[in-house]
Structures are given as C-alpha cells and as structure tokens.
Amino acid sequence: MNDDIEKIYAKLVAHETEIINLRKGYMIVNERYTKALASLKELTSSAAEAAKKACLAAEHAKGATERCANAAREAASQSVIAAAEAAAEAAKFSAEAAIQAAAAASSAAAAAAAAVAHQAEASSLQASAEAASATKRAAEAAAEAVKLANLASDSAKSLRP
C-alpha cells in the first residue's frame, strides 16, 4: 500500500513539475506574442501614415503639373517656344513624381494589409482602410498629372513648325 501511495506522490510531483514548466512556457510565448502584436500595430500605423504622405505628395505633384501645364499653354500662346517646352518638361517630371508617390502609397497600403492579416485589431483595420483610401487618391492624382503633362507637351509641340 505504501508503494502505491509513493507512486501516486511521484506522479503528482511529475505532473506538478510539468504544469510549472508549461506555465513558464506559456508566459514566454505570451510575452513574445505581446511584443509581436505591438510591433505589428506600429507597422500598420506607420504604413498608413506613409500612404497618406505619399498621397499628399501625389496631390502636390498633380498641382505642380497643373501649374506647369498652364505655364506651357501661356507660353505657347505668346510664342515663347523654349519656355513652353521647359514647362512641358517640368510637367512631365511632376507627373512622374505623382506616379512614384502613388506607387509608394500602394506599397504602404500593402504593408498595412499584411499587418492586418497577422493582427485582427480594429485600429489595424482602420489604418489599412485609410492607407487604401490614400492609395486611391494618389493614383487618381497621378493619372490627372499625367493627363496635364500630356496637354502641356502637346501645347509645346504645337509651336514647332
């Protein structure tokens, strides 16, 4: 009977040790998970912020392109060929900047979406949605900038004999 009781105590000690080890392992995993979650949350927020800034850059580039296109048209109407061509070239570079900003916004939105895939939190979902919206606005601004650059170029070309 004493042998049975000793075996039971030995098993209880073994189970207690196993439970303590499992608890320690859980604490380590939980700590790492918490750190990873915080990191993903920061990544999502940063990606959304980058998308918004890239969107603003694309919109500003669109505005610059628009002003360059207007300058090219003005110069063309006054037969200042060199100025018209320079303005058209500037419009082209502004449009290229808008395209690159739209691409940056798209990359940031993709990063935010990837973070959301790993972390289902309301703040991440909102950041991802904001990044996607900023990407859409940046793409629209880039498309408009390209149209304006093409108009500026056409105005400058129309001056050449």
PDB file of C-alpha atoms in Angstrom:
ATOM      1  CA  MET A   1       0.000   0.000   0.000  1.00  0.00           C
ATOM      2  CA  ASN A   2       2.866   2.361   0.824  1.00  0.00           C
ATOM      3  CA  ASP A   3       4.372   1.594  -2.584  1.00  0.00           C
ATOM      4  CA  ASP A   4       1.121   2.653  -4.257  1.00  0.00           C
ATOM      5  CA  ILE A   5       0.992   5.879  -2.263  1.00  0.00           C
ATOM      6  CA  GLU A   6       4.638   6.641  -3.111  1.00  0.00           C
ATOM      7  CA  LYS A   7       3.915   6.028  -6.810  1.00  0.00           C
ATOM      8  CA  ILE A   8       0.924   8.369  -6.627  1.00  0.00           C
ATOM      9  CA  TYR A   9       3.041  11.050  -4.917  1.00  0.00           C
ATOM     10  CA  ALA A  10       5.772  10.615  -7.537  1.00  0.00           C
ATOM     11  CA  LYS A  11       3.216  11.037 -10.318  1.00  0.00           C
ATOM     12  CA  LEU A  12       1.765  14.107  -8.597  1.00  0.00           C
ATOM     13  CA  VAL A  13       5.231  15.638  -8.324  1.00  0.00           C
ATOM     14  CA  ALA A  14       5.905  14.842 -12.010  1.00  0.00           C
ATOM     15  CA  HIS A  15       2.582  16.416 -13.030  1.00  0.00           C
ATOM     16  CA  GLU A  16       3.219  19.440 -10.850  1.00  0.00           C
ATOM     17  CA  THR A  17       6.652  19.891 -12.435  1.00  0.00           C
ATOM     18  CA  GLU A  18       5.153  19.546 -15.902  1.00  0.00           C
ATOM     19  CA  ILE A  19       2.461  22.117 -15.088  1.00  0.00           C
ATOM     20  CA  ILE A  20       5.099  24.548 -13.784  1.00  0.00           C
ATOM     21  CA  ASN A  21       7.137  24.098 -16.981  1.00  0.00           C
ATOM     22  CA  LEU A  22       4.042  24.576 -19.142  1.00  0.00           C
ATOM     23  CA  ARG A  23       3.160  27.727 -17.216  1.00  0.00           C
ATOM     24  CA  LYS A  24       6.677  29.118 -17.752  1.00  0.00           C
ATOM     25  CA  GLY A  25       6.474  28.259 -21.451  1.00  0.00           C
ATOM     26  CA  TYR A  26       3.096  29.961 -21.721  1.00  0.00           C
ATOM     27  CA  MET A  27       4.480  33.107 -20.069  1.00  0.00           C
ATOM     28  CA  ILE A  28       7.361  33.229 -22.561  1.00  0.00           C
ATOM     29  CA  VAL A  29       5.067  32.686 -25.557  1.00  0.00           C
ATOM     30  CA  ASN A  30       2.596  35.260 -24.251  1.00  0.00           C
ATOM     31  CA  GLU A  31       5.354  37.841 -23.772  1.00  0.00           C
ATOM     32  CA  ARG A  32       6.675  37.261 -27.300  1.00  0.00           C
ATOM     33  CA  TYR A  33       3.157  37.426 -28.739  1.00  0.00           C
ATOM     34  CA  THR A  34       2.511  40.726 -26.955  1.00  0.00           C
ATOM     35  CA  LYS A  35       5.740  42.187 -28.349  1.00  0.00           C
ATOM     36  CA  ALA A  36       4.943  40.941 -31.857  1.00  0.00           C
ATOM     37  CA  LEU A  37       1.446  42.396 -31.626  1.00  0.00           C
ATOM     38  CA  ALA A  38       2.810  45.781 -30.551  1.00  0.00           C
ATOM     39  CA  SER A  39       5.317  45.682 -33.389  1.00  0.00           C
ATOM     40  CA  LEU A  40       2.631  44.859 -35.959  1.00  0.00           C
ATOM     41  CA  LYS A  41       0.421  47.614 -34.600  1.00  0.00           C
ATOM     42  CA  GLU A  42       3.262  50.102 -35.029  1.00  0.00           C
ATOM     43  CA  LEU A  43       3.975  48.793 -38.548  1.00  0.00           C
ATOM     44  CA  THR A  44       0.339  49.168 -39.529  1.00  0.00           C
ATOM     45  CA  SER A  45       0.210  52.707 -38.207  1.00  0.00           C
ATOM     46  CA  SER A  46       3.469  53.643 -39.951  1.00  0.00           C
ATOM     47  CA  ALA A  47       2.321  52.119 -43.231  1.00  0.00           C
ATOM     48  CA  ALA A  48      -0.935  54.051 -43.109  1.00  0.00           C
ATOM     49  CA  GLU A  49       0.958  57.269 -42.347  1.00  0.00           C
ATOM     50  CA  ALA A  50       3.333  56.611 -45.251  1.00  0.00           C
ATOM     51  CA  ALA A  51       0.392  56.031 -47.580  1.00  0.00           C
ATOM     52  CA  LYS A  52      -1.189  59.314 -46.504  1.00  0.00           C
ATOM     53  CA  LYS A  53       2.060  61.223 -47.030  1.00  0.00           C
ATOM     54  CA  ALA A  54       2.614  59.623 -50.431  1.00  0.00           C
ATOM     55  CA  CYS A  55      -0.937  60.590 -51.321  1.00  0.00           C
ATOM     56  CA  LEU A  56      -0.263  64.202 -50.369  1.00  0.00           C
ATOM     57  CA  ALA A  57       2.930  64.112 -52.428  1.00  0.00           C
ATOM     58  CA  ALA A  58       0.987  62.843 -55.440  1.00  0.00           C
ATOM     59  CA  GLU A  59      -1.642  65.535 -54.989  1.00  0.00           C
ATOM     60  CA  HIS A  60       1.032  68.231 -54.706  1.00  0.00           C
ATOM     61  CA  ALA A  61       2.769  66.854 -57.802  1.00  0.00           C
ATOM     62  CA  LYS A  62      -0.561  66.998 -59.605  1.00  0.00           C
ATOM     63  CA  GLY A  63      -0.888  70.656 -58.591  1.00  0.00           C
ATOM     64  CA  ALA A  64       2.638  71.370 -59.815  1.00  0.00           C
ATOM     65  CA  THR A  65       1.882  69.593 -63.078  1.00  0.00           C
ATOM     66  CA  GLU A  66      -1.275  71.642 -63.478  1.00  0.00           C
ATOM     67  CA  ARG A  67       0.669  74.880 -62.981  1.00  0.00           C
ATOM     68  CA  CYS A  68       3.339  73.712 -65.433  1.00  0.00           C
ATOM     69  CA  ALA A  69       0.665  72.865 -67.988  1.00  0.00           C
ATOM     70  CA  ASN A  70      -0.867  76.318 -67.555  1.00  0.00           C
ATOM     71  CA  ALA A  71       2.565  77.904 -67.969  1.00  0.00           C
ATOM     72  CA  ALA A  72       3.150  75.877 -71.129  1.00  0.00           C
ATOM     73  CA  ARG A  73      -0.195  76.994 -72.568  1.00  0.00           C
ATOM     74  CA  GLU A  74       0.530  80.622 -71.649  1.00  0.00           C
ATOM     75  CA  ALA A  75       3.982  80.444 -73.169  1.00  0.00           C
ATOM     76  CA  ALA A  76       2.591  78.755 -76.267  1.00  0.00           C
ATOM     77  CA  SER A  77       0.020  81.492 -76.749  1.00  0.00           C
ATOM     78  CA  GLN A  78       2.799  84.061 -76.642  1.00  0.00           C
ATOM     79  CA  SER A  79       5.065  82.106 -78.968  1.00  0.00           C
ATOM     80  CA  VAL A  80       7.760  81.512 -76.400  1.00  0.00           C
ATOM     81  CA  ILE A  81       8.723  78.064 -77.599  1.00  0.00           C
ATOM     82  CA  ALA A  82      11.630  77.405 -75.239  1.00  0.00           C
ATOM     83  CA  ALA A  83       9.593  78.353 -72.172  1.00  0.00           C
ATOM     84  CA  ALA A  84       6.692  76.193 -73.326  1.00  0.00           C
ATOM     85  CA  GLU A  85       8.973  73.218 -73.847  1.00  0.00           C
ATOM     86  CA  ALA A  86      10.623  73.729 -70.455  1.00  0.00           C
ATOM     87  CA  ALA A  87       7.251  73.941 -68.746  1.00  0.00           C
ATOM     88  CA  ALA A  88       6.110  70.802 -70.550  1.00  0.00           C
ATOM     89  CA  GLU A  89       9.254  69.007 -69.412  1.00  0.00           C
ATOM     90  CA  ALA A  90       8.666  70.163 -65.834  1.00  0.00           C
ATOM     91  CA  ALA A  91       5.093  68.914 -66.078  1.00  0.00           C
ATOM     92  CA  LYS A  92       6.398  65.548 -67.226  1.00  0.00           C
ATOM     93  CA  PHE A  93       8.712  65.281 -64.206  1.00  0.00           C
ATOM     94  CA  SER A  94       5.917  66.346 -61.853  1.00  0.00           C
ATOM     95  CA  ALA A  95       3.688  63.660 -63.321  1.00  0.00           C
ATOM     96  CA  GLU A  96       6.468  61.118 -62.811  1.00  0.00           C
ATOM     97  CA  ALA A  97       6.741  62.236 -59.171  1.00  0.00           C
ATOM     98  CA  ALA A  98       2.997  61.738 -58.777  1.00  0.00           C
ATOM     99  CA  ILE A  99       3.275  58.232 -60.228  1.00  0.00           C
ATOM    100  CA  GLN A 100       6.121  57.351 -57.854  1.00  0.00           C
ATOM    101  CA  ALA A 101       4.177  58.742 -54.893  1.00  0.00           C
ATOM    102  CA  ALA A 102       1.171  56.657 -55.897  1.00  0.00           C
ATOM    103  CA  ALA A 103       3.409  53.583 -56.046  1.00  0.00           C
ATOM    104  CA  ALA A 104       4.746  54.395 -52.576  1.00  0.00           C
ATOM    105  CA  ALA A 105       1.206  54.738 -51.273  1.00  0.00           C
ATOM    106  CA  SER A 106       0.360  51.390 -52.802  1.00  0.00           C
ATOM    107  CA  SER A 107       3.347  49.732 -51.123  1.00  0.00           C
ATOM    108  CA  ALA A 108       2.411  51.251 -47.785  1.00  0.00           C
ATOM    109  CA  ALA A 109      -1.170  50.073 -48.178  1.00  0.00           C
ATOM    110  CA  ALA A 110       0.082  46.576 -48.951  1.00  0.00           C
ATOM    111  CA  ALA A 111       2.216  46.622 -45.806  1.00  0.00           C
ATOM    112  CA  ALA A 112      -0.777  47.746 -43.761  1.00  0.00           C
ATOM    113  CA  ALA A 113      -2.892  44.981 -45.266  1.00  0.00           C
ATOM    114  CA  ALA A 114      -0.201  42.401 -44.470  1.00  0.00           C
ATOM    115  CA  ALA A 115      -0.083  43.608 -40.883  1.00  0.00           C
ATOM    116  CA  VAL A 116      -3.858  43.325 -40.654  1.00  0.00           C
ATOM    117  CA  ALA A 117      -3.616  39.748 -41.888  1.00  0.00           C
ATOM    118  CA  HIS A 118      -1.480  38.978 -38.839  1.00  0.00           C
ATOM    119  CA  GLN A 119      -3.333  41.124 -36.369  1.00  0.00           C
ATOM    120  CA  ALA A 120      -7.116  41.404 -36.307  1.00  0.00           C
ATOM    121  CA  GLU A 121      -7.488  44.636 -34.351  1.00  0.00           C
ATOM    122  CA  ALA A 122      -9.880  47.444 -35.096  1.00  0.00           C
ATOM    123  CA  SER A 123      -7.071  50.020 -35.187  1.00  0.00           C
ATOM    124  CA  SER A 124      -5.174  47.976 -37.783  1.00  0.00           C
ATOM    125  CA  LEU A 125      -8.266  47.516 -39.920  1.00  0.00           C
ATOM    126  CA  GLN A 126      -8.900  51.269 -39.805  1.00  0.00           C
ATOM    127  CA  ALA A 127      -5.261  52.056 -40.682  1.00  0.00           C
ATOM    128  CA  SER A 128      -5.405  49.631 -43.588  1.00  0.00           C
ATOM    129  CA  ALA A 129      -8.626  51.208 -44.860  1.00  0.00           C
ATOM    130  CA  GLU A 130      -7.071  54.686 -44.598  1.00  0.00           C
ATOM    131  CA  ALA A 131      -3.989  53.503 -46.477  1.00  0.00           C
ATOM    132  CA  ALA A 132      -6.150  52.013 -49.224  1.00  0.00           C
ATOM    133  CA  SER A 133      -8.125  55.251 -49.498  1.00  0.00           C
ATOM    134  CA  ALA A 134      -4.920  57.292 -49.669  1.00  0.00           C
ATOM    135  CA  THR A 135      -3.612  54.980 -52.391  1.00  0.00           C
ATOM    136  CA  LYS A 136      -6.766  55.515 -54.436  1.00  0.00           C
ATOM    137  CA  ARG A 137      -6.462  59.290 -54.094  1.00  0.00           C
ATOM    138  CA  ALA A 138      -2.754  59.169 -55.011  1.00  0.00           C
ATOM    139  CA  ALA A 139      -3.472  57.068 -58.091  1.00  0.00           C
ATOM    140  CA  GLU A 140      -6.199  59.494 -59.198  1.00  0.00           C
ATOM    141  CA  ALA A 141      -3.853  62.450 -58.688  1.00  0.00           C
ATOM    142  CA  ALA A 142      -1.121  60.687 -60.648  1.00  0.00           C
ATOM    143  CA  ALA A 143      -3.493  59.926 -63.531  1.00  0.00           C
ATOM    144  CA  GLU A 144      -4.625  63.552 -63.629  1.00  0.00           C
ATOM    145  CA  ALA A 145      -0.997  64.727 -63.507  1.00  0.00           C
ATOM    146  CA  VAL A 146      -0.132  62.526 -66.499  1.00  0.00           C
ATOM    147  CA  LYS A 147      -3.067  63.972 -68.467  1.00  0.00           C
ATOM    148  CA  LEU A 148      -1.965  67.507 -67.644  1.00  0.00           C
ATOM    149  CA  ALA A 149       1.646  66.744 -68.573  1.00  0.00           C
ATOM    150  CA  ASN A 150       0.477  65.375 -71.911  1.00  0.00           C
ATOM    151  CA  LEU A 151      -1.559  68.530 -72.536  1.00  0.00           C
ATOM    152  CA  ALA A 152       1.459  70.682 -71.705  1.00  0.00           C
ATOM    153  CA  SER A 153       3.610  68.657 -74.050  1.00  0.00           C
ATOM    154  CA  ASP A 154       1.030  68.938 -76.822  1.00  0.00           C
ATOM    155  CA  SER A 155       0.882  72.709 -76.328  1.00  0.00           C
ATOM    156  CA  ALA A 156       4.651  72.985 -76.598  1.00  0.00           C
ATOM    157  CA  LYS A 157       4.789  70.696 -79.662  1.00  0.00           C
ATOM    158  CA  SER A 158       2.117  72.721 -81.434  1.00  0.00           C
ATOM    159  CA  LEU A 159       4.508  75.656 -81.537  1.00  0.00           C
ATOM    160  CA  ARG A 160       7.141  73.822 -83.563  1.00  0.00           C
ATOM    161  CA  PRO A 161       6.859  74.226 -87.323  1.00  0.00           C
TER     162      PRO A 161
END
